[in-house]
Short mmCIF file of C-alpha atoms in Angstrom, two decimals:
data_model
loop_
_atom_site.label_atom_id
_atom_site.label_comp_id
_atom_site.label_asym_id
_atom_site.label_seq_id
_atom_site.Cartn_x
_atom_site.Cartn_y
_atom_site.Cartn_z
CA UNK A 1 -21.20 3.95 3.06
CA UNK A 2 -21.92 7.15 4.60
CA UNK A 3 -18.60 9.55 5.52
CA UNK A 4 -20.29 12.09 7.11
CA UNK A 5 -20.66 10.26 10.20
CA UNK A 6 -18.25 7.14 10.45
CA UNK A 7 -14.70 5.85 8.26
CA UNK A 8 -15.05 3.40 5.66
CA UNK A 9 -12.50 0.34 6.51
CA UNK A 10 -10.98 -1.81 3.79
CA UNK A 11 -9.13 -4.81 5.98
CA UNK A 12 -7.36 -7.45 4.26
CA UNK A 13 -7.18 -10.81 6.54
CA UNK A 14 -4.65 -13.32 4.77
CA UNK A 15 -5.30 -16.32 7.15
CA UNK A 16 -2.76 -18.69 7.37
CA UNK A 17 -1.29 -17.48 3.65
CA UNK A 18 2.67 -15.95 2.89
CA UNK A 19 5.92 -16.07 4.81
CA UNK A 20 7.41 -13.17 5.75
CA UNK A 21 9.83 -12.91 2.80
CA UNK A 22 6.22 -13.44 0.23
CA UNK A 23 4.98 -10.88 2.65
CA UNK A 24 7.97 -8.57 1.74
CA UNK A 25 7.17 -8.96 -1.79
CA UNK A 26 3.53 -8.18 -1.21
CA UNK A 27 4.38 -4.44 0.18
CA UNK A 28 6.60 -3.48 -2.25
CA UNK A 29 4.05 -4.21 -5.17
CA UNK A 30 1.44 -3.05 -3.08
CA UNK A 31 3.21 0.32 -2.06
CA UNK A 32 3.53 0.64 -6.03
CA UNK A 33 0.07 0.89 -6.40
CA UNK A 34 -1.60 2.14 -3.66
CA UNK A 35 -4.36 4.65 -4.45
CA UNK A 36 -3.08 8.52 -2.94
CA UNK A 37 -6.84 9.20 -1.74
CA UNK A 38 -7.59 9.18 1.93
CA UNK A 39 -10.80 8.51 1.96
CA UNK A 40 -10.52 5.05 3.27
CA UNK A 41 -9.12 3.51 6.27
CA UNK A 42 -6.83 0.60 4.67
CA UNK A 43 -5.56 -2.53 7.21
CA UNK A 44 -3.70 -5.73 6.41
CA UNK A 45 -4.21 -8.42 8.93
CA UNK A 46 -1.42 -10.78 8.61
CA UNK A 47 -0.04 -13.95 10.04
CA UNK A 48 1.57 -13.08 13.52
CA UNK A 49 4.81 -13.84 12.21
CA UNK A 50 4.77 -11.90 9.50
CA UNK A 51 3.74 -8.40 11.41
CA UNK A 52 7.10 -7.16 12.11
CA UNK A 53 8.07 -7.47 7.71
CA UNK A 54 4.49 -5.91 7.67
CA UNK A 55 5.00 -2.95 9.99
CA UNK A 56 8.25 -1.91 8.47
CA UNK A 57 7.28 -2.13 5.07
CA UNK A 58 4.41 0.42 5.85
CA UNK A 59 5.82 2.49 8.26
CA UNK A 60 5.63 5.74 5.90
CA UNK A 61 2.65 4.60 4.64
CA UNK A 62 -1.25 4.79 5.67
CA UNK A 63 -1.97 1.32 5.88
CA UNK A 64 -2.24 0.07 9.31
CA UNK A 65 -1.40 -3.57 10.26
CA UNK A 66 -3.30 -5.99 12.43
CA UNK A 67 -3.37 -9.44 13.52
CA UNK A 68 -5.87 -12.06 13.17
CA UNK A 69 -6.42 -13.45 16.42
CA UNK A 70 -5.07 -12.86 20.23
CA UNK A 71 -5.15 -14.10 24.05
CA UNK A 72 -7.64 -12.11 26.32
CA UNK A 73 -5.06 -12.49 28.71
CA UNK A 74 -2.13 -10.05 29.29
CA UNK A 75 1.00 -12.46 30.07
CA UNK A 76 0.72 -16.17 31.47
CA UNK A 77 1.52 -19.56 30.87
CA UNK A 78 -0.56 -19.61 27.15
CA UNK A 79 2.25 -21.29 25.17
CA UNK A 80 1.78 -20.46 21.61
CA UNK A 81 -0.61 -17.96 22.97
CA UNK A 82 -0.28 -13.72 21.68
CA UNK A 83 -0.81 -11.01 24.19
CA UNK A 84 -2.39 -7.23 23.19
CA UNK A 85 0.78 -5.96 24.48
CA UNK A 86 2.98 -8.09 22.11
CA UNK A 87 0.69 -6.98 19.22
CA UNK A 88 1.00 -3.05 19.97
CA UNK A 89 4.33 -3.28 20.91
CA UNK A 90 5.09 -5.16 17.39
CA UNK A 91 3.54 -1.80 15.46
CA UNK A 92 0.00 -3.87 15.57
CA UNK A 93 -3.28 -1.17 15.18
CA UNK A 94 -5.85 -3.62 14.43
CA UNK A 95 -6.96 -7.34 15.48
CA UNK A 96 -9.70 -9.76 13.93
CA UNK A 97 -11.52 -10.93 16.91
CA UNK A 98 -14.24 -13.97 16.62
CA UNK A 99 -13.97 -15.00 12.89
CA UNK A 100 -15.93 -17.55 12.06
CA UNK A 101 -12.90 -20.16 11.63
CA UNK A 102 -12.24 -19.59 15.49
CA UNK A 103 -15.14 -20.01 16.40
CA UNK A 104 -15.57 -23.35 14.20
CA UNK A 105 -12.25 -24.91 14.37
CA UNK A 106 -11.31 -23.69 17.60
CA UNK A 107 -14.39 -23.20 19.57
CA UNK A 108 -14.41 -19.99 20.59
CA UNK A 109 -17.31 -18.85 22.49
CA UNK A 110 -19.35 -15.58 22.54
CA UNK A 111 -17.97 -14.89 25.97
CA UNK A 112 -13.85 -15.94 24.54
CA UNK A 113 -15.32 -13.07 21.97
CA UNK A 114 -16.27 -10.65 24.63
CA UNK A 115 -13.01 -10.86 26.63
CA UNK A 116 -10.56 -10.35 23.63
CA UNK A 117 -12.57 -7.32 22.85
CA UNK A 118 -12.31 -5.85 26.48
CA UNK A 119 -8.17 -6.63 26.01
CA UNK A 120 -7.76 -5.25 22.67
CA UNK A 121 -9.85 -1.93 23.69
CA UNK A 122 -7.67 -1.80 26.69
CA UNK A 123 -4.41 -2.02 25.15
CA UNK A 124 -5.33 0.79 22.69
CA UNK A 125 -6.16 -2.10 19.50
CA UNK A 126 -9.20 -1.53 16.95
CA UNK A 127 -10.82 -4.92 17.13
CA UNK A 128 -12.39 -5.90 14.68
CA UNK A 129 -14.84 -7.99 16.05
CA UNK A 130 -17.01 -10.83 13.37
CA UNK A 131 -20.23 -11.83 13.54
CA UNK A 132 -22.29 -13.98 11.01
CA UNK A 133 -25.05 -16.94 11.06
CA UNK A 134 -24.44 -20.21 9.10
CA UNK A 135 -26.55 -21.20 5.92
CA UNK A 136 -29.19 -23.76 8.08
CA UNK A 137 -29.68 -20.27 10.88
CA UNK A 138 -30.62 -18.39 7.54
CA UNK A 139 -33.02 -20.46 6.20
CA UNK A 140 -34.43 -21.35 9.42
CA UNK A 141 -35.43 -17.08 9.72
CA UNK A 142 -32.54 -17.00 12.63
CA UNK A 143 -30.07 -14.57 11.04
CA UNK A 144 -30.90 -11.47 13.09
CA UNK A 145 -31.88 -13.02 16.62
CA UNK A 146 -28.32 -14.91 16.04
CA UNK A 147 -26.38 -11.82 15.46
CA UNK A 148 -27.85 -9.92 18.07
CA UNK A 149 -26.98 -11.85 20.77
CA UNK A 150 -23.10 -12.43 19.30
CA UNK A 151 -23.23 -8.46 19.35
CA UNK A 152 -24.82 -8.30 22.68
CA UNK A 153 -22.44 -10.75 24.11
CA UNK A 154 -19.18 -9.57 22.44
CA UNK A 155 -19.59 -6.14 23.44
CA UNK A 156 -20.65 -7.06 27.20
CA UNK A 157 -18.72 -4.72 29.24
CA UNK A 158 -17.74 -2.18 26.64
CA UNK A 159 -18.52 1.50 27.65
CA UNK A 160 -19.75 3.71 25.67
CA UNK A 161 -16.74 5.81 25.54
CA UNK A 162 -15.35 3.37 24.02
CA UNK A 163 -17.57 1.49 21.52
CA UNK A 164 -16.49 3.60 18.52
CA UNK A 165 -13.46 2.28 18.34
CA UNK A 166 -14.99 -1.31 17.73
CA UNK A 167 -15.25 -1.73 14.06
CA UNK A 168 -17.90 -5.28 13.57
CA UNK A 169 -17.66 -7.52 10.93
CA UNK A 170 -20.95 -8.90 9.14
CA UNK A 171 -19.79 -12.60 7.49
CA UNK A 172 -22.19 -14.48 6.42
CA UNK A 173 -20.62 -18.33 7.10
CA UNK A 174 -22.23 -19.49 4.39
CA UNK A 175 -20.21 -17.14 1.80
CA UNK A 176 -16.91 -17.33 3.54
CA UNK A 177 -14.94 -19.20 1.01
CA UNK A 178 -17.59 -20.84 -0.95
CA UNK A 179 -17.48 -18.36 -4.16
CA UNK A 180 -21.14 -17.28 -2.97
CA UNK A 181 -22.11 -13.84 -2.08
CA UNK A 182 -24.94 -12.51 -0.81
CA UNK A 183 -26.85 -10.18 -2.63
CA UNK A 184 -25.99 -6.64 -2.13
CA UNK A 185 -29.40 -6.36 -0.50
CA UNK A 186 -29.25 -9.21 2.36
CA UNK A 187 -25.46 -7.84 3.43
CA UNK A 188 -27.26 -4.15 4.00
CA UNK A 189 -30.60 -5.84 5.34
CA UNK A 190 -27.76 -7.36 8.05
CA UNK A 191 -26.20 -4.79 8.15
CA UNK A 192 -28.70 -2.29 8.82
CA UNK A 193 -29.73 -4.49 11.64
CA UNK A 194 -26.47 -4.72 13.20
CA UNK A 195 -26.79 -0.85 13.72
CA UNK A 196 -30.08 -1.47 15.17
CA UNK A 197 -28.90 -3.25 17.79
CA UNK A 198 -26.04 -1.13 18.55
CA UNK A 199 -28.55 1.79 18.46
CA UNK A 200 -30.72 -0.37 21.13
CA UNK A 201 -27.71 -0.96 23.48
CA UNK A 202 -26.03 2.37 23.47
CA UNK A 203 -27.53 5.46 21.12
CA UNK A 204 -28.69 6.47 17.69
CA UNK A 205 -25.28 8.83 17.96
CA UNK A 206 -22.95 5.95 18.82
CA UNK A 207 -24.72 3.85 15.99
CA UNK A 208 -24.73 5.95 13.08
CA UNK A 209 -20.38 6.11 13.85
CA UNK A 210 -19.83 2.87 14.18
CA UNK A 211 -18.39 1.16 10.92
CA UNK A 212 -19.59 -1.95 9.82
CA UNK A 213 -17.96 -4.11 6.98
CA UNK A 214 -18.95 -6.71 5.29
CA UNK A 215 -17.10 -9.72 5.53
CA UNK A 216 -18.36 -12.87 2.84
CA UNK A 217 -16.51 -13.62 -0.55
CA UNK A 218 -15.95 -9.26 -1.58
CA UNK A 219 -13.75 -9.04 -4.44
CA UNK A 220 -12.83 -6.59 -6.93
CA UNK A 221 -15.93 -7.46 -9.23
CA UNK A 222 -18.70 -7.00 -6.57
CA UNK A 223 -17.32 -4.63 -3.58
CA UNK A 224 -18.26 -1.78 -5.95
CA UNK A 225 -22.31 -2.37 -5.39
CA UNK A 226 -21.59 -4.20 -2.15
CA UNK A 227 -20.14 -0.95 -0.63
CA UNK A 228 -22.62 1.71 -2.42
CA UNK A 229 -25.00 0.23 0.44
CA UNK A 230 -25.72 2.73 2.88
CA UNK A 231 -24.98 0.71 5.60
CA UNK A 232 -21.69 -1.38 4.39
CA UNK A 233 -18.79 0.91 5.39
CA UNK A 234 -16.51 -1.36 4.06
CA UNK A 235 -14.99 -5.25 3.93
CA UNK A 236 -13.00 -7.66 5.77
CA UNK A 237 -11.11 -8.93 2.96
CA UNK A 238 -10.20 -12.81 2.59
CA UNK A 239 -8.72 -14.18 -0.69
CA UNK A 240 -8.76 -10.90 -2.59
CA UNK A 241 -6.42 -9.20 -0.12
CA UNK A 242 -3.35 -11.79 -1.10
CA UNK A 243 -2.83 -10.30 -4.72
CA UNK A 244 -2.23 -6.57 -4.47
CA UNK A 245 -4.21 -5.70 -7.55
CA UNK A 246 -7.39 -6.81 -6.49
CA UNK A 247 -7.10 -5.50 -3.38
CA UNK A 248 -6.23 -1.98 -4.54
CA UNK A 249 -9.57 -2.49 -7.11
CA UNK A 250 -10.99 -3.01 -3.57
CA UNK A 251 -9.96 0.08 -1.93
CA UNK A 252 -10.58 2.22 -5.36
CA UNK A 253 -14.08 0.61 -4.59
CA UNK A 254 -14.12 2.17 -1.60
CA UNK A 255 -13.44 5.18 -2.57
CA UNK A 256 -16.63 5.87 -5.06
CA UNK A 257 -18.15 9.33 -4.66
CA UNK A 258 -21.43 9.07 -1.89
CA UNK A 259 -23.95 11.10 -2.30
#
């Protein structure tokens, strides 16, 4: 992490996990124990229809909510579809954009990634947008031409006004629910290169403010050396962000003096 020039994030992202009355339950033992520092930018990502229980339950409260997914376009015939607009209007600040299990199960492309990003932007939304190679890319020697051109592609369009508002996601697939982790070294080696290539398409300024987590199996026993990294400015949060204790551990992580 490094505060002098960007925030560290902590985002939880609870997948298809809690109603909105477990969800209810979730704040108030999470409010309980919330850390007072401000040193880290804290967001729960939660099931769409448990944002409203979300928002209201931190209203007076730093954490910001998000969503996990949205439609690039701003009103339509998308049944089952969820517009920008319905998100910020809803109390939504934040939206996952191109996890890995969208892409997978769902088959969203680089370009589905690219025009979510352009909404969310638009309609005043961090996205948080995901990027990560599978386990046969990383053995192969792939990893960073793959990430590079999902970063290339996802941020096609965005200006550079605007590209510090993107927070990316490193997640390695091959960690994402497996119990594996990489090694605090290969997340900042990916890391690290993720900046690169942000440095490449806009400037050294822009890159050295943009935050970039790190998104495969952290928990409250390894985001402590996972975050000293230099270039890990904090997590996307799976499993981990369900029970509030662990996910506080995470944030008091987060908050570990920098030199």
């Amino acid at each position: 992490m490094n505060r002098k020039y960007r925030k560290t994030v902590i985002a939880g992202n609870w997948k298809m996990n809690k109603t909105p009355s477990e969800t209810k339950e979730f704040m108030t033992a999470f409010k309980a124990i919330l850390p007072k520092g401000r040193w880290c930018d804290v967001a729960l990502c939660v099931p769409a229809v448990c944002i409203p229980t979300a928002v209201r339950a931190m209203r007076e409260t730093r954490v910001g909510i998000g969503a996990e997914n949205m439609n690039a376009n701003a009103s339509g015939a998308y049944t089952g579809e969820i517009s920008a607009d319905m998100l910020t209007d809803a109390g939504c600040k934040y939206v996952i954009i191109g996890h890995s299990e969208r892409r997978e199960m769902y088959g969203e492309t680089d370009a589905d990634v690219n025009a979510k990003v352009l909404t969310a932007l638009n309609a005043g939304l961090t996205p948080i947008m995901c990027c990560g190679e599978t386990l046969e890319q990383r053995e192969a020697g792939v990893t960073m031409e793959h990430i590079a051109m999902q970063i290339k592609m996802g941020l096609r369009g965005v200006s550079e006004d605007k590209i510090r508002k993107v927070v990316i996601a490193y997640e390695p697939i091959w960690a994402i629910g497996t119990g594996r982790t990489a090694t605090p070294e290969q997340a900042q080696e990916v890391c690290e290169g993720i900046r690169a290539v942000v440095r490449k398409l806009y400037s050294s300024k822009n890159a050295r403010a943009i935050s970039v987590l790190y998104g495969g199996s952290m928990n409250e026993k390894n985001a402590y050396e996972l975050l000293a990294q230099p270039d890990i400015d904090g997590g996307l949060i799976g499993g981990a962000s369900l029970v509030p204790e662990k996910f506080v551990k995470i944030i008091e992580a987060a908050n570990q003096p920098t030199e």
